[in-house]
Coordinates of N, CA and C in Angstrom, one line a residue:
M1 N 12.9 34.3 4.6 CA 12.7 33.2 5.5 C 13.9 32.3 5.5
T2 N 14.0 31.5 6.5 CA 15.2 30.6 6.7 C 15.0 29.3 5.9
D3 N 16.0 28.6 5.7 CA 16.0 27.2 5.1 C 15.1 26.3 5.9
R4 N 15.2 26.5 7.3 CA 14.3 25.6 8.2 C 12.9 26.0 8.0
W5 N 12.5 27.2 7.8 CA 11.2 27.6 7.5 C 10.7 27.1 6.2
E6 N 11.5 27.2 5.2 CA 11.1 26.6 3.9 C 10.9 25.1 3.9
Q7 N 11.8 24.4 4.6 CA 11.6 23.0 4.8 C 10.3 22.7 5.6
G8 N 10.1 23.5 6.6 CA 8.9 23.3 7.5 C 7.6 23.5 6.7
M9 N 7.6 24.6 5.9 CA 6.4 24.8 5.1 C 6.1 23.7 4.1
A10 N 7.2 23.2 3.5 CA 7.0 22.1 2.6 C 6.5 20.8 3.3
T11 N 7.0 20.5 4.5 CA 6.6 19.3 5.2 C 5.1 19.6 5.7
R12 N 4.9 20.8 6.3 CA 3.5 21.1 6.8 C 2.5 20.9 5.7
R13 N 2.8 21.4 4.5 CA 1.9 21.3 3.3 C 1.7 19.8 2.9
S14 N 2.8 19.0 3.0 CA 2.7 17.6 2.6 C 1.8 16.8 3.6
V15 N 1.9 17.2 4.9 CA 1.1 16.5 5.9 C -0.3 17.0 6.0
L16 N -0.5 18.3 6.1 CA -1.8 18.9 6.4 C -2.6 19.3 5.1
G17 N -1.9 19.4 4.0 CA -2.5 19.8 2.7 C -2.5 21.2 2.5
N18 N -2.5 21.6 1.2 CA -2.4 23.0 0.9 C -3.6 23.8 1.3
A19 N -4.8 23.3 1.3 CA -6.0 24.0 1.7 C -5.9 24.4 3.1
H20 N -5.5 23.5 4.0 CA -5.4 23.7 5.4 C -4.4 24.8 5.7
V21 N -3.2 24.7 5.1 CA -2.1 25.6 5.3 C -2.4 27.0 4.8
D22 N -3.0 27.0 3.6 CA -3.4 28.3 3.0 C -4.4 29.0 3.9
A23 N -5.4 28.3 4.4 CA -6.4 28.9 5.3 C -5.7 29.4 6.6
A24 N -4.8 28.6 7.2 CA -4.1 29.1 8.4 C -3.2 30.3 8.1
E25 N -2.6 30.3 6.9 CA -1.8 31.5 6.6 C -2.7 32.7 6.4
A26 N -3.8 32.6 5.8 CA -4.7 33.7 5.6 C -5.2 34.3 6.9
R27 N -5.3 33.4 7.9 CA -5.8 33.9 9.2 C -4.7 34.5 10.1
R28 N -3.4 34.4 9.6 CA -2.3 34.9 10.4 C -2.3 36.4 10.6
T29 N -2.0 36.8 11.8 CA -2.0 38.3 12.1 C -0.6 38.6 12.6
A30 N -0.4 39.9 12.9 CA 0.9 40.3 13.5 C 1.1 39.7 14.8
F31 N 0.0 39.5 15.5 CA 0.0 38.9 16.9 C 0.6 37.5 16.9
D32 N 0.1 36.6 15.9 CA 0.5 35.2 16.0 C 1.6 34.9 15.0
T33 N 2.1 35.8 14.2 CA 3.2 35.5 13.3 C 4.4 34.9 13.9
P34 N 4.9 35.4 15.1 CA 6.0 34.8 15.7 C 5.7 33.3 16.1
F35 N 4.5 33.0 16.5 CA 4.1 31.6 16.9 C 4.1 30.8 15.6
Q36 N 3.5 31.3 14.5 CA 3.4 30.5 13.3 C 4.8 30.2 12.8
E37 N 5.7 31.2 12.9 CA 7.1 31.0 12.4 C 7.8 29.9 13.3
L38 N 7.5 30.0 14.6 CA 8.1 29.0 15.5 C 7.7 27.6 15.2
I39 N 6.4 27.4 15.0 CA 5.9 26.0 14.8 C 6.3 25.5 13.4
T40 N 6.4 26.5 12.4 CA 6.8 26.1 11.1 C 8.2 25.6 11.1
E41 N 9.1 26.4 11.8 CA 10.5 26.0 11.8 C 10.8 24.9 12.7
A42 N 10.2 24.9 13.9 CA 10.6 23.9 14.9 C 9.8 22.6 14.7
A43 N 8.5 22.7 14.7 CA 7.7 21.4 14.6 C 7.8 20.8 13.2
W44 N 7.6 21.6 12.2 CA 7.6 21.1 10.8 C 8.9 21.1 10.2
G45 N 9.7 22.1 10.4 CA 11.1 22.1 9.7 C 12.1 21.3 10.4
H46 N 11.9 21.1 11.7 CA 12.9 20.3 12.4 C 12.4 18.9 12.7
L47 N 11.4 18.8 13.6 CA 10.9 17.5 14.1 C 10.3 16.7 13.0
W48 N 9.2 17.2 12.3 CA 8.5 16.4 11.3 C 9.4 16.1 10.0
S49 N 10.5 16.9 9.8 CA 11.3 16.7 8.7 C 12.6 15.9 8.9
R50 N 12.7 15.4 10.2 CA 13.8 14.5 10.5 C 13.7 13.2 9.7
P51 N 14.8 12.6 9.2 CA 14.8 11.4 8.4 C 14.6 10.1 9.1
D52 N 14.7 10.0 10.4 CA 14.7 8.8 11.1 C 13.4 8.0 11.1
W53 N 12.3 8.8 11.1 CA 10.9 8.2 11.1 C 10.2 8.7 9.9
P54 N 9.5 7.9 9.2 CA 8.6 8.4 8.1 C 7.4 9.1 8.7
L55 N 6.7 9.8 7.8 CA 5.5 10.6 8.3 C 4.5 9.7 8.9
R56 N 4.3 8.5 8.5 CA 3.3 7.6 9.1 C 3.6 7.4 10.6
E57 N 4.8 7.1 10.9 CA 5.1 6.9 12.4 C 4.9 8.2 13.1
R58 N 5.4 9.3 12.6 CA 5.2 10.6 13.3 C 3.7 10.9 13.5
S59 N 2.9 10.6 12.5 CA 1.5 10.8 12.5 C 0.9 9.9 13.7
I60 N 1.2 8.7 13.8 CA 0.7 7.8 14.8 C 1.0 8.3 16.2
I61 N 2.3 8.6 16.4 CA 2.7 9.1 17.8 C 2.0 10.4 18.1
T62 N 1.9 11.3 17.1 CA 1.3 12.6 17.3 C -0.2 12.4 17.8
I63 N -0.9 11.5 17.1 CA -2.3 11.2 17.5 C -2.4 10.7 18.9
A64 N -1.5 9.8 19.3 CA -1.5 9.3 20.7 C -1.2 10.4 21.7
I65 N -0.3 11.3 21.4 CA 0.0 12.3 22.3 C -1.1 13.3 22.4
L66 N -1.7 13.7 21.3 CA -2.8 14.7 21.3 C -4.0 14.1 22.1
A67 N -4.3 12.8 21.9 CA -5.4 12.1 22.6 C -5.1 12.1 24.1
T68 N -3.9 11.8 24.5 CA -3.5 11.8 25.9 C -3.7 13.2 26.5
L69 N -3.4 14.2 25.8 CA -3.5 15.6 26.3 C -4.9 16.2 26.2
G70 N -5.8 15.5 25.5 CA -7.1 16.0 25.3 C -7.2 17.2 24.4
Q71 N -6.3 17.2 23.4 CA -6.3 18.3 22.4 C -7.2 18.0 21.2
D72 N -8.5 18.2 21.4 CA -9.5 17.7 20.4 C -9.3 18.2 19.0
E73 N -9.2 19.6 18.9 CA -9.1 20.1 17.5 C -7.8 19.6 16.8
E74 N -6.7 19.6 17.5 CA -5.5 19.2 16.9 C -5.5 17.7 16.6
L75 N -6.2 16.9 17.5 CA -6.4 15.5 17.2 C -7.2 15.3 15.9
A76 N -8.3 15.9 15.8 CA -9.1 15.8 14.6 C -8.2 16.2 13.3
M77 N -7.5 17.3 13.5 CA -6.6 17.8 12.3 C -5.6 16.7 11.9
H78 N -5.0 16.0 12.9 CA -4.0 15.0 12.6 C -4.7 13.7 12.2
V79 N -5.9 13.4 12.6 CA -6.6 12.3 12.0 C -6.8 12.5 10.5
R80 N -7.3 13.8 10.2 CA -7.5 14.1 8.8 C -6.2 14.0 8.0
A81 N -5.1 14.4 8.6 CA -3.8 14.4 8.0 C -3.3 13.0 7.6
T82 N -3.9 11.9 8.2 CA -3.5 10.6 7.9 C -3.7 10.3 6.4
A83 N -4.6 11.0 5.8 CA -4.9 10.8 4.3 C -3.6 11.1 3.6
N84 N -2.7 11.9 4.2 CA -1.4 12.3 3.5 C -0.2 11.6 4.1
T85 N -0.3 11.1 5.3 CA 0.9 10.5 5.9 C 1.0 9.0 5.7
G86 N -0.1 8.4 5.3 CA -0.1 6.9 5.2 C -0.5 6.1 6.4
A87 N -0.8 6.8 7.5 CA -1.3 6.1 8.7 C -2.7 5.7 8.4
S88 N -3.0 4.4 8.8 CA -4.3 3.8 8.5 C -5.3 4.0 9.6
E89 N -6.5 3.6 9.4 CA -7.5 3.5 10.5 C -7.0 2.6 11.6
A90 N -6.4 1.4 11.1 CA -5.9 0.5 12.1 C -4.8 1.1 12.9
D91 N -4.0 1.9 12.3 CA -2.9 2.6 13.0 C -3.5 3.5 14.1
I92 N -4.5 4.3 13.7 CA -5.2 5.2 14.7 C -5.8 4.4 15.8
R93 N -6.4 3.3 15.5 CA -7.1 2.5 16.5 C -6.0 2.0 17.5
E94 N -4.9 1.4 17.0 CA -3.8 0.9 17.8 C -3.2 2.0 18.7
A95 N -3.0 3.2 18.2 CA -2.5 4.3 19.0 C -3.4 4.6 20.1
L96 N -4.7 4.6 19.8 CA -5.7 4.9 20.9 C -5.8 3.8 21.9
L97 N -5.6 2.6 21.5 CA -5.6 1.5 22.5 C -4.4 1.7 23.4
H98 N -3.3 2.1 22.9 CA -2.1 2.4 23.8 C -2.5 3.5 24.8
V99 N -3.2 4.5 24.2 CA -3.6 5.6 25.1 C -4.4 5.1 26.3
A100 N -5.4 4.2 26.0 CA -6.2 3.6 27.0 C -5.4 3.0 28.2
I101 N -4.4 2.3 27.8 CA -3.6 1.6 28.8 C -2.6 2.5 29.5
Y102 N -1.9 3.4 28.8 CA -0.9 4.2 29.4 C -1.3 5.6 29.8
A103 N -2.5 6.1 29.3 CA -2.9 7.4 29.7 C -4.3 7.4 30.3
G104 N -5.0 6.3 30.2 CA -6.3 6.3 30.8 C -7.5 6.0 29.8
V105 N -8.4 5.2 30.2 CA -9.6 4.9 29.4 C -10.4 6.1 29.1
P106 N -10.7 7.1 30.0 CA -11.5 8.2 29.6 C -10.9 9.0 28.4
A107 N -9.5 9.2 28.5 CA -8.9 9.9 27.4 C -9.0 9.2 26.1
A108 N -8.8 7.9 26.1 CA -9.0 7.1 24.9 C -10.4 7.1 24.4
N109 N -11.3 6.9 25.3 CA -12.8 6.9 24.9 C -13.1 8.2 24.2
H110 N -12.7 9.3 24.8 CA -13.0 10.6 24.2 C -12.3 10.7 22.8
A111 N -11.1 10.3 22.7 CA -10.3 10.4 21.5 C -10.9 9.5 20.4
I112 N -11.4 8.3 20.8 CA -12.0 7.4 19.8 C -13.2 8.0 19.2
R113 N -14.0 8.7 20.0 CA -15.2 9.4 19.5 C -14.8 10.4 18.4
I114 N -13.8 11.2 18.8 CA -13.3 12.2 17.8 C -12.8 11.6 16.6
A115 N -12.0 10.5 16.7 CA -11.4 9.9 15.5 C -12.5 9.3 14.7
K116 N -13.5 8.6 15.3 CA -14.6 8.0 14.5 C -15.4 9.1 13.8
D117 N -15.7 10.2 14.4 CA -16.4 11.3 13.8 C -15.6 11.9 12.6
T118 N -14.3 12.1 12.9 CA -13.4 12.6 11.8 C -13.3 11.7 10.7
L119 N -13.1 10.4 10.9 CA -13.0 9.4 9.8 C -14.3 9.3 9.0
A120 N -15.4 9.4 9.7 CA -16.7 9.4 9.0 C -16.8 10.6 8.1
E121 N -16.4 11.8 8.6 CA -16.4 13.0 7.8 C -15.5 12.9 6.6
M122 N -14.4 12.2 6.7 CA -13.5 12.0 5.6 C -14.1 11.1 4.5
Q123 N -15.0 10.2 4.9 CA -15.6 9.3 4.0 C -16.8 9.9 3.2
T124 N -17.3 11.0 3.8 CA -18.4 11.7 3.2 C -18.0 12.6 2.0
P125 N -18.6 12.3 0.8 CA -18.2 13.2 -0.3 C -18.6 14.6 -0.1
D126 N -17.9 15.5 -0.6 CA -18.2 17.0 -0.4 C -19.4 17.4 -1.3

């Protein structure tokens, strides 16, 4: 593996957690291996590993973008990741308020429901 992949895997684990990454890796097949390598190197090894923004800010903007695009599963995953990135519930709320103004109330309304449900799940002991 490349240095970029190694950095990407380290950043991915720090943001999403070992359990999530281990489960994703266990589901990997020959079909999606090239895609997994791409996102590990490009998204996690390059973008998320850049020094100019801390993980908290990257987390906030990612939540806003995913909410805007209606990417429900990814949105919930990144809300869960705030436990590792330092983004707070207030940060999530503010990001989604921006979504309401700049991307539309329906997108924000839907994302707020997903965020509320995900945050509630995070508060429930296993």
